Tab-separated table of C-alpha atoms and ligand atoms in Angstrom:
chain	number	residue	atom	x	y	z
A	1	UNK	CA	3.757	30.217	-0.186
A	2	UNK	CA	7.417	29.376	0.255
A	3	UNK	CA	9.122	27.515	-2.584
A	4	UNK	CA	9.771	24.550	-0.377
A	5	UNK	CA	6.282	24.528	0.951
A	6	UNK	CA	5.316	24.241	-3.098
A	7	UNK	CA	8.611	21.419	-3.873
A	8	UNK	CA	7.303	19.136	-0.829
A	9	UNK	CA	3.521	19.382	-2.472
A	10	UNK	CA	4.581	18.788	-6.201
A	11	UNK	CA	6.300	15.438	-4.617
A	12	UNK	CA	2.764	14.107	-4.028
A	13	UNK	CA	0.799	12.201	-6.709
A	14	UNK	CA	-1.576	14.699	-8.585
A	15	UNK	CA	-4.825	12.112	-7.213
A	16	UNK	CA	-3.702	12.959	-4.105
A	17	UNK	CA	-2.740	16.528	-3.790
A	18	UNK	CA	-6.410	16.856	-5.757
A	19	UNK	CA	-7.864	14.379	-2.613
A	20	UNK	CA	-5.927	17.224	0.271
A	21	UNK	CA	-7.002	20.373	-2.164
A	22	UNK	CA	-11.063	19.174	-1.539
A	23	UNK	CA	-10.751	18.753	2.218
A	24	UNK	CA	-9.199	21.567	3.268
A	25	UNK	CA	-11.578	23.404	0.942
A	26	UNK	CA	-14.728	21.325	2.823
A	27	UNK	CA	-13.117	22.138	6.097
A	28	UNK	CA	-13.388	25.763	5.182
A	29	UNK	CA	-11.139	28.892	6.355
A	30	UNK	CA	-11.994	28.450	10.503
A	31	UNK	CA	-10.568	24.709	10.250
A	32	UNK	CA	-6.724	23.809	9.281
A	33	UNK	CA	-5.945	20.787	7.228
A	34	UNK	CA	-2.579	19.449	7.293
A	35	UNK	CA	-0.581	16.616	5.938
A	36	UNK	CA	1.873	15.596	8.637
A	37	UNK	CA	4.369	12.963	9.703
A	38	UNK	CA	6.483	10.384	7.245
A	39	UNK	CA	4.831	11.478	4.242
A	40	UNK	CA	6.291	15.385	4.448
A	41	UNK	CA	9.791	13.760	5.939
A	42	UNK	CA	9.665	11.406	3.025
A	43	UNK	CA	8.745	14.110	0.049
A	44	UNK	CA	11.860	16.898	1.784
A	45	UNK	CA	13.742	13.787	1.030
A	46	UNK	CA	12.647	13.154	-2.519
A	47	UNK	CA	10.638	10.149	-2.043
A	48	UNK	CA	7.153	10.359	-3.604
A	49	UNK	CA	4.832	10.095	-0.111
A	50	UNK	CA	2.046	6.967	-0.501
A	51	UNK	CA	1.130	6.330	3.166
A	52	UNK	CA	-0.808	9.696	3.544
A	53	UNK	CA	-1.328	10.971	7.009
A	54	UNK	CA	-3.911	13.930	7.660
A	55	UNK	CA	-4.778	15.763	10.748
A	56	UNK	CA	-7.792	18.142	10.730
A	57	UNK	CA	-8.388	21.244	13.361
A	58	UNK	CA	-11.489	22.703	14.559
A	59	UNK	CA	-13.249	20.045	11.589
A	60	UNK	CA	-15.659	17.650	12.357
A	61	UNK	CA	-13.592	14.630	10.988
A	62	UNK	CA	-16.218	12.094	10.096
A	63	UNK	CA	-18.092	14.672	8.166
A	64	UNK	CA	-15.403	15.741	6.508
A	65	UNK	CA	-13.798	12.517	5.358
A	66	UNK	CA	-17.050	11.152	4.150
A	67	UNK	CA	-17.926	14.719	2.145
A	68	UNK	CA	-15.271	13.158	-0.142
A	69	UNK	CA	-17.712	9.901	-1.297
A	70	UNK	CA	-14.909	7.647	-0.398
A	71	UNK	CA	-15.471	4.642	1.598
A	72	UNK	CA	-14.445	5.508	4.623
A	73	UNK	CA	-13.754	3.452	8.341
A	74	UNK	CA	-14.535	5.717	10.909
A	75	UNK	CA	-13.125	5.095	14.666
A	76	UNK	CA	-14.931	7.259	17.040
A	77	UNK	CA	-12.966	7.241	20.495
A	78	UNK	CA	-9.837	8.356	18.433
A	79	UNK	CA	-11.775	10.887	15.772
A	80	UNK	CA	-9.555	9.029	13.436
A	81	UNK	CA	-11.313	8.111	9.319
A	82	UNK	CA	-8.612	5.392	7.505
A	83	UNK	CA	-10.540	6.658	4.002
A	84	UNK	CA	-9.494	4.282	1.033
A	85	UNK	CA	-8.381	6.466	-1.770
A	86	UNK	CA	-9.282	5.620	-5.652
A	87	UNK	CA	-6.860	3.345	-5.831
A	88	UNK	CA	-7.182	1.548	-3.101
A	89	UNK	CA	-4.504	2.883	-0.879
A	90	UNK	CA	-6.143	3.701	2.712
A	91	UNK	CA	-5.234	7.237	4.177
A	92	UNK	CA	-5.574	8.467	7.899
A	93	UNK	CA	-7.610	11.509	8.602
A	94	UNK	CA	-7.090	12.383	12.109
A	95	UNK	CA	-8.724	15.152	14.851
A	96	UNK	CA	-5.397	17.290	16.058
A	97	UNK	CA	-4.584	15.996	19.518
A	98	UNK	CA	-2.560	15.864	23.099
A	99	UNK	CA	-1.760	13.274	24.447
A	100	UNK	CA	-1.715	12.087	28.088
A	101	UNK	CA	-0.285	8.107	29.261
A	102	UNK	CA	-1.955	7.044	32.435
A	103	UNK	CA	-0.035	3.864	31.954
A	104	UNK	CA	3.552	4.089	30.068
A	105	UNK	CA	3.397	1.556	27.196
A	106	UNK	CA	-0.356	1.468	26.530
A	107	UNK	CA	-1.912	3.263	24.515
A	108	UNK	CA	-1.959	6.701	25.263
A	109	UNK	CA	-5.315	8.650	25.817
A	110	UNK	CA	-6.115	11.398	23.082
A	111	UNK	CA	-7.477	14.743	23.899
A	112	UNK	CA	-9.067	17.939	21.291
A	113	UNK	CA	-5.611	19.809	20.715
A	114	UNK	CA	-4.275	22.462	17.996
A	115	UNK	CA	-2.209	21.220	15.496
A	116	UNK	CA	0.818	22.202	17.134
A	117	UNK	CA	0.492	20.198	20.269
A	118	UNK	CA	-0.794	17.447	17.586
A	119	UNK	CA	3.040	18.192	16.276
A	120	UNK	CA	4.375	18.102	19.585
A	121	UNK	CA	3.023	14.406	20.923
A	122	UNK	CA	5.260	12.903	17.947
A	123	UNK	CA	7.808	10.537	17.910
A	124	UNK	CA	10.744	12.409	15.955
A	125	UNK	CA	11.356	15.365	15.198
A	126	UNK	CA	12.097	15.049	11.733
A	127	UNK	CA	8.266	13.322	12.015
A	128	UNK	CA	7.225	16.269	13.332
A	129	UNK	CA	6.836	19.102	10.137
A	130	UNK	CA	2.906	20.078	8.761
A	131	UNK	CA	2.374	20.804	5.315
A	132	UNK	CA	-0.925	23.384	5.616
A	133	UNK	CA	-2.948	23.170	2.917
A	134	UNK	CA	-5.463	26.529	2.964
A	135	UNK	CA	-9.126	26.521	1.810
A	136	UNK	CA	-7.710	27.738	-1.331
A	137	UNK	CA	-4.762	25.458	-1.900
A	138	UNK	CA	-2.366	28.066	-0.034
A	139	UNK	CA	0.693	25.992	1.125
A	140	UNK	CA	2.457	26.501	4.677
A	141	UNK	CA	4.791	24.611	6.184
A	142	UNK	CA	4.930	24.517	9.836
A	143	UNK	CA	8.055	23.415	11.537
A	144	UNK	CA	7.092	23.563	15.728
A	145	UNK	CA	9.845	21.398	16.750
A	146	UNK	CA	12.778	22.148	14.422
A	147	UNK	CA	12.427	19.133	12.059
A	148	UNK	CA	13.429	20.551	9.119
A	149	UNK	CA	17.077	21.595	10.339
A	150	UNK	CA	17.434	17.785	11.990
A	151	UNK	CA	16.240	16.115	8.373
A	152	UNK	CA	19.030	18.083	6.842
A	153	UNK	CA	21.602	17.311	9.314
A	154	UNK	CA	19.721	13.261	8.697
A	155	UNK	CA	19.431	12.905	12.742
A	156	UNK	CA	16.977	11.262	14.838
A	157	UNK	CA	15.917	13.224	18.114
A	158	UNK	CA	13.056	12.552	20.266
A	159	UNK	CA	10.701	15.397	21.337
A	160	UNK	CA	10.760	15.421	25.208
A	161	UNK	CA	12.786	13.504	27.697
A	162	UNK	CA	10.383	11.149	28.766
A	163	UNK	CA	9.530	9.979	25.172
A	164	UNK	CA	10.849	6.906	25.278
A	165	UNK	CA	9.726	5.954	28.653
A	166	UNK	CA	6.323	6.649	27.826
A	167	UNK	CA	6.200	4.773	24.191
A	168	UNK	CA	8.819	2.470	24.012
A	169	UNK	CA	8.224	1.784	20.518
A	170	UNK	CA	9.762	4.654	19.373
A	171	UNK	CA	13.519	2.761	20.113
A	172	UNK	CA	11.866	0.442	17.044
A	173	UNK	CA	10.760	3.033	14.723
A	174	UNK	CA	14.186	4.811	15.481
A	175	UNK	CA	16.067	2.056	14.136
A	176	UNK	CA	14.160	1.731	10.841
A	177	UNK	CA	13.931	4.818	9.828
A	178	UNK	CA	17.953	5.165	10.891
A	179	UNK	CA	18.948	2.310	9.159
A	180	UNK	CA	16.120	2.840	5.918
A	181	UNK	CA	17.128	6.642	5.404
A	182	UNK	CA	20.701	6.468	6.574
A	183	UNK	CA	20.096	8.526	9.986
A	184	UNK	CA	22.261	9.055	13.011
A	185	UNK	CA	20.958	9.008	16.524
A	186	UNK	CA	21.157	11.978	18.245
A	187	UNK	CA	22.951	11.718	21.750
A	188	UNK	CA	19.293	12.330	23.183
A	189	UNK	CA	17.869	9.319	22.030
A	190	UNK	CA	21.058	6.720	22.734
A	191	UNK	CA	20.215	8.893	26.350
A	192	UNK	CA	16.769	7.276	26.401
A	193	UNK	CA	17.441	3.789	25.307
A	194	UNK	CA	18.116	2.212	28.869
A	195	UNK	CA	14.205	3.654	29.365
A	196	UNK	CA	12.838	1.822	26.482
A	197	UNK	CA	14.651	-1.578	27.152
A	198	UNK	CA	13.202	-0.995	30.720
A	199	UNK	CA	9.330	-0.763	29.173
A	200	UNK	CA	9.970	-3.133	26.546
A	201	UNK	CA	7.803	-6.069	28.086
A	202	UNK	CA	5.248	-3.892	28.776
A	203	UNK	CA	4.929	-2.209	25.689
A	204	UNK	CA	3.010	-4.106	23.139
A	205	UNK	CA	3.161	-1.979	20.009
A	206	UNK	CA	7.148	-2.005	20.778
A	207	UNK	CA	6.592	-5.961	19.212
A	208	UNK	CA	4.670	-4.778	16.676
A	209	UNK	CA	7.307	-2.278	15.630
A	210	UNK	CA	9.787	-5.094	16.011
A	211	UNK	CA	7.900	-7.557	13.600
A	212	UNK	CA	7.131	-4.463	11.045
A	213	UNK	CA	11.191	-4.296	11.255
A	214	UNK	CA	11.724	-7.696	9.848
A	215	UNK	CA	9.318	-6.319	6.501
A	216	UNK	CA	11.698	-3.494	5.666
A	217	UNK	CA	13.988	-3.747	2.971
A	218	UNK	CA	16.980	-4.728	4.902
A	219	UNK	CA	15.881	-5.973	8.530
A	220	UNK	CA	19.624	-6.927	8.846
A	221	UNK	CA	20.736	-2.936	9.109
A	222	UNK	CA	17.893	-2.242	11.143
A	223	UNK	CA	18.583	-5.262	13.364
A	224	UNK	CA	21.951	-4.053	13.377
A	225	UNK	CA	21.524	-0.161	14.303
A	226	UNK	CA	19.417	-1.943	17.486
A	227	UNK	CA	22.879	-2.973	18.204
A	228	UNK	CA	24.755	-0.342	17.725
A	229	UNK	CA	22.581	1.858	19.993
A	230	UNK	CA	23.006	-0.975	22.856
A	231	UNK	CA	19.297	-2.550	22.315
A	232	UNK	CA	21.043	-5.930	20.288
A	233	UNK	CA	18.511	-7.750	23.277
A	234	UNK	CA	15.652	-6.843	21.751
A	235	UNK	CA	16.551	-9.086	18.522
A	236	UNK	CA	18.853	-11.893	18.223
A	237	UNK	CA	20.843	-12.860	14.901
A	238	UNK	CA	21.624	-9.688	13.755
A	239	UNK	CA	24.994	-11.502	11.760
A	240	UNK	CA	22.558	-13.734	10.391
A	241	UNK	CA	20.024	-10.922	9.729
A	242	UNK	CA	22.555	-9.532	7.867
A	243	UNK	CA	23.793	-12.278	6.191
A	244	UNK	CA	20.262	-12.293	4.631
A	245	UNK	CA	20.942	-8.392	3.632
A	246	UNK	CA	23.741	-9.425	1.476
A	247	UNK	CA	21.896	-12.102	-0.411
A	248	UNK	CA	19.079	-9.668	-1.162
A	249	UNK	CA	21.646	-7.104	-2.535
A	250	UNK	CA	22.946	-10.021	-4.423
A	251	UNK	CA	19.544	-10.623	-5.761
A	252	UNK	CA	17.771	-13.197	-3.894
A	253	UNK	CA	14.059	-12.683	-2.736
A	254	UNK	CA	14.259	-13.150	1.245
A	255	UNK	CA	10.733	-12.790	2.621
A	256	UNK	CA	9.633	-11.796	6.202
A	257	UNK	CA	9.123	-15.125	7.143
A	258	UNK	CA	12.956	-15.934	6.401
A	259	UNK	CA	14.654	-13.266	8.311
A	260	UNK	CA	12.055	-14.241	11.276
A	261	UNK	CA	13.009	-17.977	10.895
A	262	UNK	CA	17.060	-16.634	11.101
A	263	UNK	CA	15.909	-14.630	14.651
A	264	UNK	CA	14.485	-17.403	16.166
A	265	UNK	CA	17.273	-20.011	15.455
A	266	UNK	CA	19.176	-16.881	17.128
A	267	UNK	CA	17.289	-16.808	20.200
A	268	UNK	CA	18.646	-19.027	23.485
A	269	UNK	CA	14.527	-19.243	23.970
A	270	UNK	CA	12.634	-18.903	20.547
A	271	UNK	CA	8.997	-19.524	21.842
A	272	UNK	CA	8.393	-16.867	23.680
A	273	UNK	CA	10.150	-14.255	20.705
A	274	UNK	CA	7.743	-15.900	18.435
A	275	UNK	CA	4.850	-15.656	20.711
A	276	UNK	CA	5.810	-11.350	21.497
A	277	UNK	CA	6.408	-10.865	17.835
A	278	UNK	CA	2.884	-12.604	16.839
A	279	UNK	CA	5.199	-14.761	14.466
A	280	UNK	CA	2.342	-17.350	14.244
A	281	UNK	CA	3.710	-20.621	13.418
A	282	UNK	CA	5.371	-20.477	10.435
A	283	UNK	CA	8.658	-19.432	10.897
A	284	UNK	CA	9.690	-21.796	13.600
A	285	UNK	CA	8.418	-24.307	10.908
A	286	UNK	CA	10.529	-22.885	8.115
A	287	UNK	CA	13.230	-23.018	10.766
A	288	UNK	CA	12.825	-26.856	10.990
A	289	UNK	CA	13.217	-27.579	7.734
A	290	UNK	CA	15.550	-25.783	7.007
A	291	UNK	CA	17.576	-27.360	9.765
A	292	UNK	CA	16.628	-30.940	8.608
A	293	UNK	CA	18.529	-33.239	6.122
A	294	UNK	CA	15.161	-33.211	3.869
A	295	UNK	CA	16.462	-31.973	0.057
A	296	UNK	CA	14.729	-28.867	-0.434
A	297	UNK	CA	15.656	-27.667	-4.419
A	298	UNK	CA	17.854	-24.426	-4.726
A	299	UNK	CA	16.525	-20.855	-4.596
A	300	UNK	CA	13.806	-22.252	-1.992
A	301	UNK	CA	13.590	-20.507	1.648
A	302	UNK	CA	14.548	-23.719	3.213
A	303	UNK	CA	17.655	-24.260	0.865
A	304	UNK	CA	18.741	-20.550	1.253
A	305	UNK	CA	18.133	-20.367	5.203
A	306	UNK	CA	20.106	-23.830	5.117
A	307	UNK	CA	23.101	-22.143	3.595
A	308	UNK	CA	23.280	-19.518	5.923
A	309	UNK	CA	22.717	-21.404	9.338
A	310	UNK	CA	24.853	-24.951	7.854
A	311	UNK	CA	26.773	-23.873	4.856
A	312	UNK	CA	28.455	-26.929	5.673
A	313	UNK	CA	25.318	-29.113	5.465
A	314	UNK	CA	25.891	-31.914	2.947
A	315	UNK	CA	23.649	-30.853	-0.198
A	316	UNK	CA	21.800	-34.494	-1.364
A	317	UNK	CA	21.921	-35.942	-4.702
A	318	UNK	CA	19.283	-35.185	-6.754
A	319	UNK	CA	17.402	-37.061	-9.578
A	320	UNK	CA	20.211	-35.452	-12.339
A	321	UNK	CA	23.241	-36.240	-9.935
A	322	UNK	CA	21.522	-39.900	-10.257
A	323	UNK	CA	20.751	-39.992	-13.669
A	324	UNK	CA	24.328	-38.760	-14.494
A	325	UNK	CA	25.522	-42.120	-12.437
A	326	UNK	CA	23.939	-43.911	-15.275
A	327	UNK	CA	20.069	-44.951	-14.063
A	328	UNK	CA	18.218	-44.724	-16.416
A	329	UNK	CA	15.378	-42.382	-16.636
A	330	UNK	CA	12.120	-43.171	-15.355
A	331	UNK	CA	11.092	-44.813	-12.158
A	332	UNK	CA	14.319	-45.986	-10.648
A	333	UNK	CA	15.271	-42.744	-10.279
A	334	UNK	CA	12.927	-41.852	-7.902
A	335	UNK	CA	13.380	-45.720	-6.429
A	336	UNK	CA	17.258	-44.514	-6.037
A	337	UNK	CA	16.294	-41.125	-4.394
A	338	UNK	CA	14.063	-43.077	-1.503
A	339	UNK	CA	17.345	-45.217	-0.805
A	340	UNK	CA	19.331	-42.254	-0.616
A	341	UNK	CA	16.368	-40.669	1.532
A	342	UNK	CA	16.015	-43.417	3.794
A	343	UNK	CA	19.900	-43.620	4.529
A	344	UNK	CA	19.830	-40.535	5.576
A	345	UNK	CA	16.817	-40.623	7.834
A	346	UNK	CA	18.466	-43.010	9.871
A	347	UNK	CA	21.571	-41.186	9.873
A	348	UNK	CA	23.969	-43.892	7.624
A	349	UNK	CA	25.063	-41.010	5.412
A	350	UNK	CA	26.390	-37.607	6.348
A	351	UNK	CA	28.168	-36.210	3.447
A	352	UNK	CA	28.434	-35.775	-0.767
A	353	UNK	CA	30.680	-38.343	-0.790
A	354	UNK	CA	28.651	-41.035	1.321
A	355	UNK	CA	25.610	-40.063	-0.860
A	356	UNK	CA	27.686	-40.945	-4.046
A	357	UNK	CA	29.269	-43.995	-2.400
A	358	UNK	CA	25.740	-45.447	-1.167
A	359	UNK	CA	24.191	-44.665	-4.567
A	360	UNK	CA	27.330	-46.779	-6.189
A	361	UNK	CA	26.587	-49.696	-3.738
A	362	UNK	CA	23.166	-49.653	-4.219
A	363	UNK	CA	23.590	-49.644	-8.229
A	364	UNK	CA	25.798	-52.461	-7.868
A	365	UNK	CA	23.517	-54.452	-5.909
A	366	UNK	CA	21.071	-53.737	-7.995
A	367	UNK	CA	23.226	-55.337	-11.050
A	368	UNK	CA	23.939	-58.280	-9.470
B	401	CTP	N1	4.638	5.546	18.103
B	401	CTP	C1	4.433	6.484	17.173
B	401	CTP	C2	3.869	6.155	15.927
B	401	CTP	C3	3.673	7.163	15.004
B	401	CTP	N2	3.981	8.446	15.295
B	401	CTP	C4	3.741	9.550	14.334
B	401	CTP	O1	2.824	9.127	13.327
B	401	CTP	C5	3.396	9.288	12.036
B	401	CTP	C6	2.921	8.180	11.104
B	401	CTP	O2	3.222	6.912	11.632
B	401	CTP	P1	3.734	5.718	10.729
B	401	CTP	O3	2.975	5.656	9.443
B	401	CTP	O4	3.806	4.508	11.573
B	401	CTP	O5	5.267	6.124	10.450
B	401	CTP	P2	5.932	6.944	9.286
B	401	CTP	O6	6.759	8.013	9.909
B	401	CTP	O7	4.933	7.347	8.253
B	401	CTP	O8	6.961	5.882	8.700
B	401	CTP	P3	6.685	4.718	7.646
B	401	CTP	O9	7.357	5.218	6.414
B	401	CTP	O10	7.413	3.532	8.255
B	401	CTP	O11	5.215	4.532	7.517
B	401	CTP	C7	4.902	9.314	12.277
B	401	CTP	O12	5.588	10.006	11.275
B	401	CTP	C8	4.984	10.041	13.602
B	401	CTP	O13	4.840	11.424	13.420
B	401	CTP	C9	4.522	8.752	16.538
B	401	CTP	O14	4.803	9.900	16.801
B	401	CTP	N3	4.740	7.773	17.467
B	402	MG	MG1	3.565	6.002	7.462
């Protein structure tokens, strides 16, 4: 048992290395258990590993994720159990496998493999390390395509040279993990970009990958290392996208929904982005309002997209810049506020300063 085999473990939560300690006891000593993939990149670099991912050799999966009593989904043309742990996190237990694509950008078909070709079909390979767990808790950690040396040197290397070609999507989840763990590309991957862009619109999980890009914690850097490695096509606004980065540092909440809203105002043809992306409707109508004259109050997505797209857009009076003109509280305030409202609607007022000046007239008017 090395000691990093043992540090990488002690990273997980005890519920969980308790939850690995009973399978690969079930699966007994002519099966291996492993955990595998983000979760052993994420404990090396010393962040505690919730999204648990589990491939099982020479085990009959389904038996052996349902030994545990947990509720368990099982998918039988990809020997693959999502089990939901205690608390309600779901973890994937998975049949080791090769892979073969028939078609480059669909799915890819899944064949009975060791764990080491399971290794090998991966995307990076700093994705790429095993942690063993033996039917007595004996810890291993297997290292087939020379992750560990590339998660030290914090570099991003895909396994073969038809990777991206084959799963496009893999450009996507480059650029997150780059731009979420502070990774470099290696010159083998910036090689394979020009074959992703080429599969792009016929890979579909490459737009899932995209729209799982806008919910990481700053879509703006990831947007942005897209750029950098010559895919900026694949999402427009990354200034904007950014733009939203900095008000999150600065504190403001910016939700999915808003960065998507900034991409689409970016794109020359925003339908179609929304339709690949599976944006629904909802961020071309945040987009809208944003983009209308309709007083939205500050802090709200409209008001905060608003500033970023027109920081020039006239702000409108509200009910205290009225009351502080001297109406009196109560229902001509609100009567005020429709004037204003109205105005504006049918484009007599354009700025602060016409706002205050119609208000005055109005007021006066209303005195005489
Ligand atoms: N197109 C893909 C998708 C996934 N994987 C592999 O499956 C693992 C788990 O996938 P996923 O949970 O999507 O990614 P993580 O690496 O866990 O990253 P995240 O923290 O974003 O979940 C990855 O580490 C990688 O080994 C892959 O090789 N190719
Ligand atoms: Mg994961």
């Amino acid at each position: 048992m090395t000691p990093l085999a043992t540090h990488l473990w002690e990273q997980l939560l005890a519920e969980d290395r308790q939850w690995l300690r009973a399978l690969a006891r079930q699966a007994g000593p002519r099966a291996r258990v492993a955990l595998v993939g983000g979760a052993v990149r994420d404990a090396f670099l010393g962040y505690a590993p919730l999204d648990l991912d589990v491939v099982a050799e020479g085990a009959h999966v389904e038996t052996l994720a349902r030994a545990s009593g947990l509720p368990v989904l099982f998918h039988p043309a990809f020997q693959n159990a999502t089990v939901t742990l205690p608390d309600g996190r779901n973890a994937d237990l998975v049949r080791a496998r090769r892979e073969t694509y028939p078609v480059a950008g669909q799915n890819p078909l899944p064949h009975p493999g060791t764990l080491e070709d399971d290794l090998r079909r991966r995307d990076f390979a700093v994705n790429a390390l095993a942690l063993l767990i033996g039917p007595d808790s004996e810890l291993t950690l297997l290292d087939e395509m020379n992750g560990l040396s590339e998660l030290e040197a914090r570099v991003l290397r895909p396994l073969h040279p038809r990777s991206f070609h084959e799963d496009a999507s893999r450009l996507v989840r480059g650029a997150r993990l780059a731009a979420r763990l502070g990774f470099a590309a290696d010159p083998e991957l910036l090689r394979q970009v020009p074959d992703a862009l080429a599969m792009a619109a016929r890979t579909p999980r490459l737009w899932v990958e995209l729209k799982l890009l806008l919910s990481e914690a700053r879509p703006g850097a990831a947007a942005r290392k897209l750029e950098e490695w010559g895919a900026g096509e694949l999402l427009p606004g990354v200034e904007w996208l950014q733009g939203l980065d900095t008000l999150q540092d600065a504190g403001q909440p910016v939700s999915p929904q808003l960065y998507a809203a900034a991409a689409l105002h970016a794109a020359a043809d925003p339908v179609p982005l929304a339709e690949q992306l599976g944006l629904g409707d909802r961020p071309a109508a945040l987009l809208t309002r944003a983009l209308s004259d309709t007083y939205f109050p500050d802090g709200t997505p409209e008001r905060v997209l608003r500033g970023l797209l027109r920081p020039d857009a006239p702000v409108p009076l509200t009910g205290r810049d009225v009351l502080a003109m001297g109406v009196p509280p109560g229902h001509a305030v609100g009567e005020a506020l429709a004037h204003l409202a109205r105005l504006r609607q049918e484009g007599q007022i354009h700025s602060r300063e016409e706002e205050q000046a119609a208000l005055q007239k109005y007021l006066e008017a209303d005195r005489h």
